[in-house]
PDB file of C-alpha atoms in Angstrom:
ATOM      1  CA  MET A 465     -31.454  40.993 -20.225  1.00 53.00           C
ATOM      2  CA  ASN A 466     -30.486  38.330 -18.056  1.00 64.00           C
ATOM      3  CA  LYS A 467     -32.787  35.041 -16.928  1.00 69.00           C
ATOM      4  CA  VAL A 468     -32.650  35.888 -13.765  1.00 64.00           C
ATOM      5  CA  ALA A 469     -33.924  39.045 -14.525  1.00 65.00           C
ATOM      6  CA  GLN A 470     -36.283  38.074 -16.711  1.00 69.00           C
ATOM      7  CA  VAL A 471     -37.786  35.985 -14.082  1.00 65.00           C
ATOM      8  CA  THR A 472     -37.452  39.160 -10.960  1.00 71.00           C
ATOM      9  CA  ILE A 473     -39.844  41.478 -13.624  1.00 73.00           C
ATOM     10  CA  THR A 474     -42.527  38.702 -13.654  1.00 73.00           C
ATOM     11  CA  ILE A 475     -42.289  37.838  -9.989  1.00 76.00           C
ATOM     12  CA  LEU A 476     -43.013  41.548  -9.294  1.00 73.00           C
ATOM     13  CA  ALA A 477     -45.327  41.795 -11.714  1.00 75.00           C
ATOM     14  CA  THR A 478     -47.373  38.947 -10.767  1.00 78.00           C
ATOM     15  CA  LEU A 479     -47.576  40.292  -7.275  1.00 78.00           C
ATOM     16  CA  ALA A 480     -48.268  43.628  -8.000  1.00 77.00           C
ATOM     17  CA  LEU A 481     -51.227  42.158 -10.019  1.00 74.00           C
ATOM     18  CA  LEU A 482     -52.447  40.145  -7.523  1.00 75.00           C
ATOM     19  CA  LEU A 483     -52.014  43.341  -5.146  1.00 78.00           C
ATOM     20  CA  LEU A 484     -54.553  44.985  -7.450  1.00 72.00           C
ATOM     21  CA  LEU A 485     -56.847  42.335  -7.509  1.00 69.00           C
ATOM     22  CA  TRP A 486     -57.411  42.394  -3.698  1.00 75.00           C
ATOM     23  CA  GLN A 487     -57.344  46.276  -3.566  1.00 74.00           C
ATOM     24  CA  LEU A 488     -60.447  46.195  -6.214  1.00 69.00           C
ATOM     25  CA  ARG A 489     -62.196  42.650  -5.148  1.00 74.00           C
ATOM     26  CA  GLY A 490     -65.177  44.124  -5.036  1.00 75.00           C
ATOM     27  CA  VAL A 491     -65.370  45.700  -8.299  1.00 75.00           C
ATOM     28  CA  VAL A 492     -63.863  42.236  -9.579  1.00 75.00           C
ATOM     29  CA  ALA A 493     -66.473  41.136  -7.589  1.00 79.00           C
ATOM     30  CA  ILE A 494     -69.113  42.434  -9.239  1.00 78.00           C
ATOM     31  CA  LEU A 495     -68.275  42.471 -12.070  1.00 78.00           C
ATOM     32  CA  VAL A 496     -67.348  38.170 -12.251  1.00 78.00           C
ATOM     33  CA  ILE A 497     -71.446  37.793 -10.448  1.00 79.00           C
ATOM     34  CA  ALA A 498     -72.380  40.086 -13.907  1.00 80.00           C
ATOM     35  CA  ILE A 499     -70.502  37.817 -15.978  1.00 78.00           C
ATOM     36  CA  VAL A 500     -72.219  35.036 -15.215  1.00 77.00           C
ATOM     37  CA  LEU A 501     -75.682  36.709 -14.875  1.00 78.00           C
ATOM     38  CA  ALA A 502     -75.261  37.508 -18.536  1.00 80.00           C
ATOM     39  CA  THR A 503     -73.665  34.299 -19.780  1.00 77.00           C
ATOM     40  CA  THR A 504     -77.334  32.879 -18.195  1.00 76.00           C
ATOM     41  CA  LEU A 505     -79.447  34.981 -20.082  1.00 79.00           C
ATOM     42  CA  SER A 506     -77.252  34.734 -23.003  1.00 78.00           C
ATOM     43  CA  GLY A 507     -78.411  31.053 -23.569  1.00 76.00           C
ATOM     44  CA  PHE A 508     -81.833  32.650 -23.489  1.00 79.00           C
ATOM     45  CA  VAL A 509     -81.582  34.447 -26.064  1.00 80.00           C
ATOM     46  CA  ASN A 510     -80.021  32.062 -28.016  1.00 77.00           C
ATOM     47  CA  LEU A 511     -83.272  30.122 -27.650  1.00 79.00           C
ATOM     48  CA  LEU A 512     -85.297  32.287 -28.381  1.00 81.00           C
ATOM     49  CA  THR A 513     -83.296  32.806 -32.034  1.00 83.00           C
ATOM     50  CA  ALA A 514     -83.189  29.736 -32.666  1.00 79.00           C
ATOM     51  CA  GLY A 515     -87.233  30.047 -32.493  1.00 82.00           C
ATOM     52  CA  GLY A 516     -86.442  31.902 -35.224  1.00 83.00           C
ATOM     53  CA  TRP A 517     -86.830  35.497 -33.297  1.00 85.00           C
ATOM     54  CA  SER A 518     -84.681  38.139 -34.043  1.00 84.00           C
ATOM     55  CA  ARG A 519     -81.898  38.863 -31.908  1.00 78.00           C
ATOM     56  CA  ARG A 520     -82.370  41.900 -31.313  1.00 81.00           C
ATOM     57  CA  TRP A 521     -86.219  41.441 -29.867  1.00 85.00           C
ATOM     58  CA  ALA A 522     -84.656  38.179 -27.901  1.00 83.00           C
ATOM     59  CA  THR A 523     -82.657  40.484 -26.157  1.00 82.00           C
ATOM     60  CA  ALA A 524     -85.320  43.038 -25.024  1.00 84.00           C
ATOM     61  CA  ALA A 525     -87.609  40.245 -24.355  1.00 86.00           C
ATOM     62  CA  ILE A 526     -85.002  38.855 -21.546  1.00 82.00           C
ATOM     63  CA  ILE A 527     -84.252  41.651 -21.142  1.00 82.00           C
ATOM     64  CA  VAL A 528     -88.222  42.617 -19.862  1.00 86.00           C
ATOM     65  CA  ALA A 529     -88.551  39.895 -18.293  1.00 86.00           C
ATOM     66  CA  THR A 530     -85.794  39.818 -16.032  1.00 83.00           C
ATOM     67  CA  LEU A 531     -86.500  43.110 -15.010  1.00 84.00           C
ATOM     68  CA  LEU A 532     -90.262  42.084 -14.408  1.00 87.00           C
ATOM     69  CA  PHE A 533     -89.076  39.701 -12.379  1.00 85.00           C
ATOM     70  CA  ILE A 534     -86.548  41.558 -10.381  1.00 82.00           C
ATOM     71  CA  ILE A 535     -89.279  43.717  -9.525  1.00 85.00           C
ATOM     72  CA  GLY A 536     -91.859  40.432  -8.541  1.00 87.00           C
ATOM     73  CA  PHE A 537     -89.661  39.146  -6.463  1.00 84.00           C
ATOM     74  CA  THR A 538     -88.650  42.815  -4.498  1.00 82.00           C
ATOM     75  CA  THR A 539     -92.367  42.831  -3.898  1.00 86.00           C
ATOM     76  CA  LEU A 540     -93.254  39.385  -3.459  1.00 86.00           C
ATOM     77  CA  THR A 541     -90.527  39.805  -0.820  1.00 82.00           C
ATOM     78  CA  LEU A 542     -91.411  42.881   1.400  1.00 78.00           C
ATOM     79  CA  TYR A 543     -95.119  42.024   1.097  1.00 82.00           C
ATOM     80  CA  VAL A 544     -93.994  38.043   2.871  1.00 80.00           C
ATOM     81  CA  LEU A 545     -91.573  39.991   5.533  1.00 74.00           C
ATOM     82  CA  GLY A 546     -94.404  43.151   6.521  1.00 75.00           C
ATOM     83  CA  GLU A 547     -96.975  40.788   6.585  1.00 77.00           C
ATOM     84  CA  ARG A 548     -94.793  37.865   8.276  1.00 77.00           C
ATOM     85  CA  LEU A 549     -92.321  39.091  10.487  1.00 71.00           C
ATOM     86  CA  PRO A 550     -94.706  40.909  13.511  1.00 73.00           C
ATOM     87  CA  SER A 551     -96.509  36.932  13.259  1.00 79.00           C
ATOM     88  CA  ALA A 552     -93.452  35.377  13.402  1.00 75.00           C
ATOM     89  CA  LEU A 553     -91.966  37.907  16.045  1.00 74.00           C
ATOM     90  CA  ARG A 554     -95.020  36.810  18.469  1.00 78.00           C
ATOM     91  CA  ASP A 555     -94.614  33.388  18.040  1.00 81.00           C
ATOM     92  CA  PHE A 556     -90.988  33.949  19.336  1.00 79.00           C
ATOM     93  CA  ARG A 557     -92.266  35.320  22.394  1.00 78.00           C
ATOM     94  CA  ALA A 558     -94.119  32.919  23.325  1.00 82.00           C
ATOM     95  CA  LEU A 559     -92.217  29.944  22.302  1.00 86.00           C
ATOM     96  CA  TYR A 560     -88.870  31.843  24.946  1.00 81.00           C
ATOM     97  CA  GLY A 561     -92.216  32.758  27.633  1.00 82.00           C
ATOM     98  CA  GLU A 562     -92.849  28.471  27.190  1.00 86.00           C
ATOM     99  CA  LEU A 563     -89.571  27.424  27.517  1.00 86.00           C
ATOM    100  CA  TRP A 564     -88.187  29.947  30.248  1.00 82.00           C
ATOM    101  CA  ARG A 565     -91.274  28.889  32.622  1.00 85.00           C
ATOM    102  CA  THR A 566     -90.471  25.455  31.823  1.00 86.00           C
ATOM    103  CA  LEU A 567     -86.738  25.517  32.759  1.00 83.00           C
ATOM    104  CA  LEU A 568     -87.629  27.755  35.744  1.00 82.00           C
ATOM    105  CA  ALA A 569     -90.152  24.723  36.890  1.00 84.00           C
ATOM    106  CA  GLY A 570     -87.962  22.230  36.208  1.00 82.00           C
ATOM    107  CA  SER A 571     -83.910  20.402  37.860  1.00 83.00           C
ATOM    108  CA  SER A 572     -81.822  22.840  40.223  1.00 81.00           C
ATOM    109  CA  THR A 573     -79.915  22.831  36.793  1.00 84.00           C
ATOM    110  CA  GLN A 574     -82.327  23.756  34.820  1.00 80.00           C
ATOM    111  CA  GLN A 575     -83.664  26.671  37.538  1.00 80.00           C
ATOM    112  CA  SER A 576     -79.938  27.805  37.335  1.00 84.00           C
ATOM    113  CA  ILE A 577     -79.810  28.356  33.155  1.00 83.00           C
ATOM    114  CA  ALA A 578     -83.254  30.098  33.546  1.00 78.00           C
ATOM    115  CA  VAL A 579     -81.931  32.108  36.243  1.00 79.00           C
ATOM    116  CA  ARG A 580     -79.031  33.246  33.607  1.00 82.00           C
ATOM    117  CA  LEU A 581     -81.587  34.000  30.398  1.00 79.00           C
ATOM    118  CA  PRO A 582     -82.848  37.045  30.364  1.00 76.00           C
ATOM    119  CA  ALA A 583     -86.804  37.299  31.679  1.00 76.00           C
ATOM    120  CA  PRO A 584     -89.802  37.550  28.688  1.00 74.00           C
ATOM    121  CA  ALA A 585     -90.751  40.190  30.331  1.00 72.00           C
ATOM    122  CA  LEU A 586     -87.441  41.894  29.032  1.00 70.00           C
ATOM    123  CA  LEU A 587     -87.071  41.286  26.120  1.00 69.00           C
ATOM    124  CA  ASP A 588     -88.395  44.082  24.168  1.00 65.00           C
ATOM    125  CA  ASP A 589     -85.872  46.489  26.440  1.00 65.00           C
ATOM    126  CA  LEU A 590     -82.795  44.054  25.444  1.00 64.00           C
ATOM    127  CA  TRP A 591     -84.271  44.209  21.901  1.00 63.00           C
ATOM    128  CA  LEU A 592     -85.045  48.115  21.651  1.00 60.00           C
ATOM    129  CA  GLY A 593     -83.484  49.526  24.777  1.00 58.00           C
ATOM    130  CA  ALA A 594     -84.769  51.459  27.422  1.00 55.00           C
ATOM    131  CA  ASP A 595     -84.646  54.592  25.305  1.00 55.00           C
ATOM    132  CA  GLY A 596     -84.879  52.783  21.789  1.00 52.00           C
ATOM    133  CA  SER A 597     -81.983  53.389  21.191  1.00 59.00           C
ATOM    134  CA  ARG A 598     -80.444  49.980  20.362  1.00 61.00           C
ATOM    135  CA  LEU A 599     -83.242  49.370  17.976  1.00 56.00           C
ATOM    136  CA  LEU A 600     -82.389  53.127  15.690  1.00 60.00           C
ATOM    137  CA  ALA A 601     -78.811  51.539  16.133  1.00 65.00           C
ATOM    138  CA  LEU A 602     -79.973  48.131  14.214  1.00 63.00           C
ATOM    139  CA  VAL A 603     -82.293  50.238  11.870  1.00 62.00           C
ATOM    140  CA  SER A 604     -79.250  51.864  11.546  1.00 67.00           C
ATOM    141  CA  GLY A 605     -77.272  49.467  10.433  1.00 66.00           C
ATOM    142  CA  LEU A 606     -79.525  47.271   8.941  1.00 68.00           C
ATOM    143  CA  SER A 607     -80.558  50.244   6.550  1.00 67.00           C
ATOM    144  CA  ALA A 608     -76.834  50.499   6.017  1.00 69.00           C
ATOM    145  CA  ASN A 609     -75.818  46.926   4.985  1.00 73.00           C
ATOM    146  CA  VAL A 610     -79.019  46.658   3.047  1.00 72.00           C
ATOM    147  CA  GLY A 611     -78.230  49.938   0.603  1.00 72.00           C
ATOM    148  CA  THR A 612     -74.699  48.218   0.276  1.00 77.00           C
ATOM    149  CA  LEU A 613     -76.165  45.367  -0.761  1.00 76.00           C
ATOM    150  CA  LEU A 614     -79.175  47.001  -2.862  1.00 78.00           C
ATOM    151  CA  SER A 615     -76.682  49.151  -4.464  1.00 79.00           C
ATOM    152  CA  ASN A 616     -74.269  46.793  -5.608  1.00 78.00           C
ATOM    153  CA  LEU A 617     -76.991  44.530  -7.367  1.00 80.00           C
ATOM    154  CA  ILE A 618     -78.639  47.083  -9.530  1.00 82.00           C
ATOM    155  CA  LEU A 619     -74.778  47.620 -10.562  1.00 82.00           C
ATOM    156  CA  VAL A 620     -74.588  43.758 -11.441  1.00 81.00           C
ATOM    157  CA  ILE A 621     -78.116  43.789 -12.947  1.00 81.00           C
ATOM    158  CA  PHE A 622     -77.391  47.042 -15.018  1.00 81.00           C
ATOM    159  CA  VAL A 623     -73.285  45.709 -16.050  1.00 80.00           C
ATOM    160  CA  ALA A 624     -75.458  41.876 -16.472  1.00 81.00           C
ATOM    161  CA  LEU A 625     -78.495  43.608 -19.034  1.00 81.00           C
ATOM    162  CA  TYR A 626     -75.855  45.902 -20.955  1.00 79.00           C
ATOM    163  CA  TRP A 627     -73.719  43.030 -21.361  1.00 77.00           C
ATOM    164  CA  VAL A 628     -76.487  40.789 -23.274  1.00 78.00           C
ATOM    165  CA  ALA A 629     -77.666  44.276 -25.243  1.00 78.00           C
ATOM    166  CA  ASP A 630     -74.002  45.577 -26.277  1.00 77.00           C
ATOM    167  CA  ARG A 631     -72.208  41.692 -26.319  1.00 74.00           C
ATOM    168  CA  GLU A 632     -70.919  42.319 -30.037  1.00 74.00           C
ATOM    169  CA  ARG A 633     -69.069  45.477 -29.553  1.00 78.00           C
ATOM    170  CA  ILE A 634     -67.572  43.810 -26.221  1.00 74.00           C
ATOM    171  CA  GLU A 635     -66.421  40.882 -27.153  1.00 74.00           C
ATOM    172  CA  GLY A 636     -64.712  43.048 -29.862  1.00 75.00           C
ATOM    173  CA  LEU A 637     -63.034  45.422 -27.667  1.00 74.00           C
ATOM    174  CA  TRP A 638     -61.375  42.413 -24.671  1.00 71.00           C
ATOM    175  CA  LEU A 639     -60.743  40.790 -28.229  1.00 73.00           C
ATOM    176  CA  SER A 640     -58.751  43.779 -29.673  1.00 77.00           C
ATOM    177  CA  LEU A 641     -56.946  43.278 -27.030  1.00 73.00           C
ATOM    178  CA  LEU A 642     -55.227  39.982 -27.384  1.00 74.00           C
ATOM    179  CA  PRO A 643     -52.737  39.314 -30.625  1.00 78.00           C
ATOM    180  CA  ALA A 644     -54.202  38.924 -33.895  1.00 77.00           C
ATOM    181  CA  ARG A 645     -52.625  34.380 -34.021  1.00 80.00           C
ATOM    182  CA  VAL A 646     -54.534  33.988 -30.602  1.00 77.00           C
ATOM    183  CA  ARG A 647     -57.581  35.534 -31.231  1.00 76.00           C
ATOM    184  CA  PRO A 648     -59.860  32.838 -32.692  1.00 80.00           C
ATOM    185  CA  GLN A 649     -58.789  30.269 -29.911  1.00 82.00           C
ATOM    186  CA  ALA A 650     -59.407  32.594 -27.368  1.00 76.00           C
ATOM    187  CA  ARG A 651     -62.717  33.194 -29.158  1.00 77.00           C
ATOM    188  CA  THR A 652     -63.680  29.784 -28.950  1.00 81.00           C
ATOM    189  CA  VAL A 653     -62.470  28.942 -25.668  1.00 79.00           C
ATOM    190  CA  VAL A 654     -64.757  31.684 -24.055  1.00 74.00           C
ATOM    191  CA  TYR A 655     -67.804  30.387 -26.050  1.00 74.00           C
ATOM    192  CA  ARG A 656     -67.153  27.047 -25.160  1.00 77.00           C
ATOM    193  CA  VAL A 657     -66.808  28.197 -21.128  1.00 74.00           C
ATOM    194  CA  GLU A 658     -70.188  30.335 -21.249  1.00 71.00           C
ATOM    195  CA  GLU A 659     -72.017  27.718 -23.222  1.00 72.00           C
ATOM    196  CA  GLU A 660     -71.054  25.568 -20.172  1.00 74.00           C
ATOM    197  CA  ILE A 661     -71.651  27.811 -17.501  1.00 72.00           C
ATOM    198  CA  GLY A 662     -74.805  28.761 -19.372  1.00 69.00           C
ATOM    199  CA  ILE A 663     -76.332  25.055 -19.741  1.00 72.00           C
ATOM    200  CA  TYR A 664     -75.229  24.744 -15.975  1.00 73.00           C
ATOM    201  CA  LEU A 665     -76.841  27.866 -14.104  1.00 70.00           C
ATOM    202  CA  ARG A 666     -79.966  27.769 -17.150  1.00 68.00           C
ATOM    203  CA  SER A 667     -80.726  24.083 -15.859  1.00 73.00           C
ATOM    204  CA  LYS A 668     -80.460  25.086 -12.069  1.00 71.00           C
ATOM    205  CA  ILE A 669     -83.159  28.001 -12.521  1.00 70.00           C
ATOM    206  CA  VAL A 670     -85.074  25.480 -14.103  1.00 69.00           C
ATOM    207  CA  GLN A 671     -84.730  22.773 -11.828  1.00 70.00           C
ATOM    208  CA  ALA A 672     -85.900  25.323  -8.761  1.00 67.00           C
ATOM    209  CA  VAL A 673     -89.155  26.693 -10.636  1.00 64.00           C
ATOM    210  CA  LEU A 674     -90.223  23.137 -11.309  1.00 67.00           C
ATOM    211  CA  ILE A 675     -89.399  22.480  -7.419  1.00 61.00           C
TER     212      ILE A 675
END
């Protein structure tokens, strides 16, 4: 095979790989985020093992702590939304009504702006629709988007926790795909990158908690 043919095959294979990654970009994004999360959690596991914990108990403790944090954060978010959203809507109506009346009582330019804006009494009809159809469409679209987001989030968490719990087997699997002579270098590079990413993300988490 001449050099031109080799270059052509290499270019075509690269383009095919890029096309495959683009078609599977959602799956790739989920996998990358899960690996980053697993890297962060693995750092906490290593901290516990350095403090005298066995790796099995350290892994179990980090997984349980992660699940409790997710449940607590979700519960707190839903509670805050349920408590604050109605009052936020009332405050918005009052602020909008005051602004609209101020514009209407102002100069001719301000009055022309106020005329183009909907009256405060019509806000509910604009949001909900005369028969509630807009509200139904909004809730339907929001539910679909939230459902997709939650399913992807659950998948990311599941993959990350599985990566932490069964790291040795996963590591052996991807190393088996490489030639034996490059496996030590590949393992070293992956560990180094994982350590740097883990240190950075853990520092940001600690800063966020302290702030």
